[in-house]
Short mmCIF file of N, CA and C in Angstrom, two decimals:
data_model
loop_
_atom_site.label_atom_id
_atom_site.label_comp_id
_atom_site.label_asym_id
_atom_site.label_seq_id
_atom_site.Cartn_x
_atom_site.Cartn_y
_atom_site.Cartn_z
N UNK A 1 106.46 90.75 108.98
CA UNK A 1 107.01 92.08 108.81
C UNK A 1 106.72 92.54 107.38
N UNK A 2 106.10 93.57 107.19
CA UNK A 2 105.63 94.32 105.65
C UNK A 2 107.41 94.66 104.87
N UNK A 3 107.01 94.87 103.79
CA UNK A 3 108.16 94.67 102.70
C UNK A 3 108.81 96.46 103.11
N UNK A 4 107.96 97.16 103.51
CA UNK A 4 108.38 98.65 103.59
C UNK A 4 109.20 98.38 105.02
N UNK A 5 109.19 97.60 105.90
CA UNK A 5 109.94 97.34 107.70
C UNK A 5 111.19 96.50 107.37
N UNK A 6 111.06 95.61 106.25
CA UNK A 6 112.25 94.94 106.00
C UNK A 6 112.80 96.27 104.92
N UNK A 7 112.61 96.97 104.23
CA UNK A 7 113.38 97.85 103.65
C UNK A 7 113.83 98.12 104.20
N UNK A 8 113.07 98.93 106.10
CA UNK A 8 113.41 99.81 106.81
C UNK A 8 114.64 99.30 107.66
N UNK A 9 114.67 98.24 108.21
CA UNK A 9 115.43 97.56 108.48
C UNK A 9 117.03 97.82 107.77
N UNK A 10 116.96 96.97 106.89
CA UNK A 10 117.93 97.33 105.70
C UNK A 10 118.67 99.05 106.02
N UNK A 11 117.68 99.62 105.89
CA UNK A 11 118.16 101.77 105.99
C UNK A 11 118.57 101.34 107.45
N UNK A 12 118.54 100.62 108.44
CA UNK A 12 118.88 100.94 109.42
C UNK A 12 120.37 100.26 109.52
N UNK A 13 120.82 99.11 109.00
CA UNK A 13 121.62 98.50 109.24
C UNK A 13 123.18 99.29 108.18
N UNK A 14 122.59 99.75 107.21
CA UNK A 14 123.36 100.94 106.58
C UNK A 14 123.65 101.92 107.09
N UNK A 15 122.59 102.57 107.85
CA UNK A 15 122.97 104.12 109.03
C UNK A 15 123.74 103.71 110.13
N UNK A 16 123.64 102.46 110.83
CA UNK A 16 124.50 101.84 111.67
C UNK A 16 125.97 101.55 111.72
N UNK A 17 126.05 101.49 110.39
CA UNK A 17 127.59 100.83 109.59
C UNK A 17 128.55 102.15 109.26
N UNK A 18 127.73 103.38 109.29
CA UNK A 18 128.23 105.00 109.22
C UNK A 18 128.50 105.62 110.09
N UNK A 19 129.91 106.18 110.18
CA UNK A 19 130.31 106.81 111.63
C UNK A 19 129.44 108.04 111.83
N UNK A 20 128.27 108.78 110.54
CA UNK A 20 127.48 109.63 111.38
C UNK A 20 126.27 109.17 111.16
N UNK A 21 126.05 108.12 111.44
CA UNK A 21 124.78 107.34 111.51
C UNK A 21 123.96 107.65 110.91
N UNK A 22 123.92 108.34 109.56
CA UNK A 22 123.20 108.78 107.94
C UNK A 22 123.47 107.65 107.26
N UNK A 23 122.01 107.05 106.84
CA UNK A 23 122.04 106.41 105.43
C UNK A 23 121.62 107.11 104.26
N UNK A 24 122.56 107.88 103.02
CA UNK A 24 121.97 108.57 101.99
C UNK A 24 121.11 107.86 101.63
N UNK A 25 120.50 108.41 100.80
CA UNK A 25 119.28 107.77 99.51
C UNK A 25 120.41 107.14 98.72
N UNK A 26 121.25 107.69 98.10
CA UNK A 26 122.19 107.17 97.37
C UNK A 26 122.93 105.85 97.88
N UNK A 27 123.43 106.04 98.97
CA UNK A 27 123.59 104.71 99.93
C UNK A 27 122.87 103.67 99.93
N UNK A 28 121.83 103.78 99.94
CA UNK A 28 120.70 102.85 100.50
C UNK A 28 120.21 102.48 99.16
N UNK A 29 120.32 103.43 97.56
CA UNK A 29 120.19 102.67 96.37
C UNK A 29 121.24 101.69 96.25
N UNK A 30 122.14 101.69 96.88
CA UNK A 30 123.09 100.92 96.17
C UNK A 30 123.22 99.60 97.17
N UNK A 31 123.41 99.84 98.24
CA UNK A 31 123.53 98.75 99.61
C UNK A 31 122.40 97.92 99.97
N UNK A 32 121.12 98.15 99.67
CA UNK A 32 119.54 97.63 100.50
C UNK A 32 119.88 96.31 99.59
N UNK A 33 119.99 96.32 97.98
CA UNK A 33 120.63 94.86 97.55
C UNK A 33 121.23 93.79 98.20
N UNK A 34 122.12 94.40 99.33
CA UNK A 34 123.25 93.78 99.38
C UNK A 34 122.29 93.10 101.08
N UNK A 35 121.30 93.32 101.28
CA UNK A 35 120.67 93.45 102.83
C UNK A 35 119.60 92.32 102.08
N UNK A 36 118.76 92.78 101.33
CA UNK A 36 117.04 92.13 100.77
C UNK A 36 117.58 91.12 99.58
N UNK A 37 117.05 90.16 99.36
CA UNK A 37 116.24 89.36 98.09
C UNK A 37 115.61 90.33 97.36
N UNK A 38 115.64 91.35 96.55
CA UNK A 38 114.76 91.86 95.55
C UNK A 38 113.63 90.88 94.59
N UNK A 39 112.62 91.23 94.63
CA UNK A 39 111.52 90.48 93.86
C UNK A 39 111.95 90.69 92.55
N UNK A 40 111.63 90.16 91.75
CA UNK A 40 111.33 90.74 89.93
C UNK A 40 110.64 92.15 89.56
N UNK A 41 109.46 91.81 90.39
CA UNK A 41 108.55 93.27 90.36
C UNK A 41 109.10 94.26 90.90
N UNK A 42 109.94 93.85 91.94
CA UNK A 42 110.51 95.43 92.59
C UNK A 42 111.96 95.47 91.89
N UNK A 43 112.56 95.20 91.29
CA UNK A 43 113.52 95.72 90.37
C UNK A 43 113.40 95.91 89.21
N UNK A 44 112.06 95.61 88.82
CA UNK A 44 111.06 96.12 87.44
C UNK A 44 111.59 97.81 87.36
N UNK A 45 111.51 98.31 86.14
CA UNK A 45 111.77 99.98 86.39
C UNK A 45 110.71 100.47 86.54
N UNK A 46 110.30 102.22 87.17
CA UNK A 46 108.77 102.27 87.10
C UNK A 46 108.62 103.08 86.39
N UNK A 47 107.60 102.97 85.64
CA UNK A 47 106.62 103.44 84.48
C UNK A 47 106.50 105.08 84.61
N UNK A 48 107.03 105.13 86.22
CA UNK A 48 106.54 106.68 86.40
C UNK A 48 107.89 107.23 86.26
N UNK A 49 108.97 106.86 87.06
CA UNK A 49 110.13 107.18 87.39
C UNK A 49 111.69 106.95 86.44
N UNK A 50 110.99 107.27 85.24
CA UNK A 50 112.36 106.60 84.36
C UNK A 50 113.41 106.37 84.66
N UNK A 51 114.44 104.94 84.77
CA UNK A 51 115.97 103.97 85.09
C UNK A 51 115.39 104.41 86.36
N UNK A 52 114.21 104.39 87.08
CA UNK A 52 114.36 104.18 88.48
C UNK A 52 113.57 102.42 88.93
N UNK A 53 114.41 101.50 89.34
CA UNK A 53 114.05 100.56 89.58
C UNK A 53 112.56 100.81 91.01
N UNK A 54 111.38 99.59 90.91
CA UNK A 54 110.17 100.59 91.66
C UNK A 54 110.82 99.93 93.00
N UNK A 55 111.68 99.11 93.74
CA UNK A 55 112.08 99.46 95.71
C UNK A 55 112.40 100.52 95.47
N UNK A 56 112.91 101.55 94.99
CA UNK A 56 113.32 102.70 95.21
C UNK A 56 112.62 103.42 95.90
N UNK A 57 110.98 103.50 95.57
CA UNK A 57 109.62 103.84 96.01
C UNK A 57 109.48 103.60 97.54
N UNK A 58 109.99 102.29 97.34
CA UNK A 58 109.74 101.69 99.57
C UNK A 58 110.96 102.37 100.13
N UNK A 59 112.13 102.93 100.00
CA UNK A 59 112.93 103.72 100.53
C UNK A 59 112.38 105.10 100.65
N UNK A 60 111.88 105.60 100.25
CA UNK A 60 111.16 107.28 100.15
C UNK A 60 109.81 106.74 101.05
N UNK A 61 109.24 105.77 100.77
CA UNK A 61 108.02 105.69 101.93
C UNK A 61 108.09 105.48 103.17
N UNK A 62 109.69 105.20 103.50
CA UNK A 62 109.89 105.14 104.94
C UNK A 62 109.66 106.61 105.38
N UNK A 63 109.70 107.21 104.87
CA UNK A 63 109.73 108.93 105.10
C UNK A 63 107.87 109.45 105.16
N UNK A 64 107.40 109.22 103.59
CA UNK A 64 106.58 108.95 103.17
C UNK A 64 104.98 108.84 104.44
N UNK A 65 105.22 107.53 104.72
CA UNK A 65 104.57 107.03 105.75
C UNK A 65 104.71 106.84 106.92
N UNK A 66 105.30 108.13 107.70
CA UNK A 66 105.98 108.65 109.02
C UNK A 66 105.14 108.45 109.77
N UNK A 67 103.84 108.42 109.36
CA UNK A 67 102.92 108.83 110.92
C UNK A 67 101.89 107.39 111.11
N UNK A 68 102.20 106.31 110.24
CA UNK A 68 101.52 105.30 109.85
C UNK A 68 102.09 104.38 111.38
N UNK A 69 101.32 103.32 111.98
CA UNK A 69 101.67 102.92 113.00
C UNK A 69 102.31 101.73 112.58
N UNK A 70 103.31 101.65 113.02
CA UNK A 70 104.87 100.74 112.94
C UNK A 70 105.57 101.35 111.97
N UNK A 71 105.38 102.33 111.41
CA UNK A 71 106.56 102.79 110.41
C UNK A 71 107.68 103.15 111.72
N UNK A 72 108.95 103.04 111.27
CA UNK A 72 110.13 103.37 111.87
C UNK A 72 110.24 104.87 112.22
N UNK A 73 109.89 105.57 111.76
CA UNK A 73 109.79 107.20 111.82
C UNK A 73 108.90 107.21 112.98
N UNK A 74 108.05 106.14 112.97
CA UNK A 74 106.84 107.16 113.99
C UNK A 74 107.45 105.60 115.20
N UNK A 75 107.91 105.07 115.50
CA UNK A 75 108.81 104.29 116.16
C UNK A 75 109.93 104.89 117.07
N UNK A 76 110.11 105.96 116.07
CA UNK A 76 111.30 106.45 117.18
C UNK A 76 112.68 105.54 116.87
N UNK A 77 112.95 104.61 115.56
CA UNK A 77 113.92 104.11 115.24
C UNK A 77 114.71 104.80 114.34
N UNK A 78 113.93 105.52 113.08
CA UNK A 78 114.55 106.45 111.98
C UNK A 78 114.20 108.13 111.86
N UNK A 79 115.61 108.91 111.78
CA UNK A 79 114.66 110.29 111.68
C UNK A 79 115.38 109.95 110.01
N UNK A 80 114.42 111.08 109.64
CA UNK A 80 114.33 111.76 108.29
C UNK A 80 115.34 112.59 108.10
N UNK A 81 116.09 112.54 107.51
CA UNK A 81 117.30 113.75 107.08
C UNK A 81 117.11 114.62 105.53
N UNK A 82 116.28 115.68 105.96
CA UNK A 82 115.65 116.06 104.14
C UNK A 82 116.71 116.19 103.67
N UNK A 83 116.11 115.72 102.34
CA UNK A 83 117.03 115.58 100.87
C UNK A 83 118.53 114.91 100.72
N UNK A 84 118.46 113.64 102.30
CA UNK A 84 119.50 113.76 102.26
C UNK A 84 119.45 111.53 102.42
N UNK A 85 118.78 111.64 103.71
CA UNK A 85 118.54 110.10 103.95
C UNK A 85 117.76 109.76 105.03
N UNK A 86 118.19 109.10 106.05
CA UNK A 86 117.71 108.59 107.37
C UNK A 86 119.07 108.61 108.50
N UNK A 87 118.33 108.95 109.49
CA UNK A 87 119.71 109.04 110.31
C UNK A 87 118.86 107.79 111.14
N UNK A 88 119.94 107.13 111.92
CA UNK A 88 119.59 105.74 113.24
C UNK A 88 119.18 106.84 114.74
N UNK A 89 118.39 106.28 114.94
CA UNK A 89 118.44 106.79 116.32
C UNK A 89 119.03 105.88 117.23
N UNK A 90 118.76 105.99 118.80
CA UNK A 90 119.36 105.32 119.72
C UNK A 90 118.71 103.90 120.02
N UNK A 91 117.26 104.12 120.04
CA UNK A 91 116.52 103.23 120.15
C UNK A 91 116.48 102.62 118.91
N UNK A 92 116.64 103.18 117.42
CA UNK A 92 117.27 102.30 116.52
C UNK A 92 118.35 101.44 116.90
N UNK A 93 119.70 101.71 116.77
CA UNK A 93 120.30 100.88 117.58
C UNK A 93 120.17 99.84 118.34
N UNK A 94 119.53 100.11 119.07
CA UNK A 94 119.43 99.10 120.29
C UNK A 94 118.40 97.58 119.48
N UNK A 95 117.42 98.25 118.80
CA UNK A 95 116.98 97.03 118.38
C UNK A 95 117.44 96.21 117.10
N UNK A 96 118.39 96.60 116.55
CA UNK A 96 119.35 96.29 115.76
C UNK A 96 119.92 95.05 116.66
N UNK A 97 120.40 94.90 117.81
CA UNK A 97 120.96 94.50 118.98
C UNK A 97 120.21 92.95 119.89
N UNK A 98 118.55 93.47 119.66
CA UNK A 98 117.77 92.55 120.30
C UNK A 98 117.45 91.30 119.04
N UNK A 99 117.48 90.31 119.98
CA UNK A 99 117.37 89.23 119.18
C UNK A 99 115.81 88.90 119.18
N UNK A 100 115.53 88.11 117.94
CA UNK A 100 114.09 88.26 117.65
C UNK A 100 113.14 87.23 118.44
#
């Protein structure tokens, strides 16, 4: 599983845990910790994004890379909520559910 599906993952198990099944950006800065092992490099800050640690980057590319095949967006697991987060879908859900 690519490091952007285990992020995605993570955004899903946060939108799941919300009675309106929205994971903010803000949410998901603070909670995906509490889901992933962070590398060194990805809690490095980025060079581009000043006090923005660079996973921050793989949370916006779930959006990002919507139409890419296995991204969650184009899955039918995550919609996009502009400017706001990711909402779960149903079929999100459900595979939240299936064992691997």
């Amino acid at each position: 599983m690519s490091r952007e599906n285990q992020i995605a993952t993570a955004v899903m198990k946060i939108a799941a845990s919300q009675k309106s099944g929205i994971a903010t950006f803000k949410r998901c800065y603070v909670e995906v910790p509490h889901h992933l092992k962070l590398s060194a490099a990805e809690t490095s800050l980025s060079a581009t994004r000043p006090g923005e640690p660079m996973w921050h980057q793989l949370v916006r590319n779930i959006r990002c890379h919507h139409d890419a095949d296995g991204n969650f967006i184009d899955r039918g697991l995550l919609e996009h909520v502009p400017k706001v987060g990711y909402r779960i879908t149903n079929a999100g859900r459900q595979s939240l559910t299936k064992k691997p």
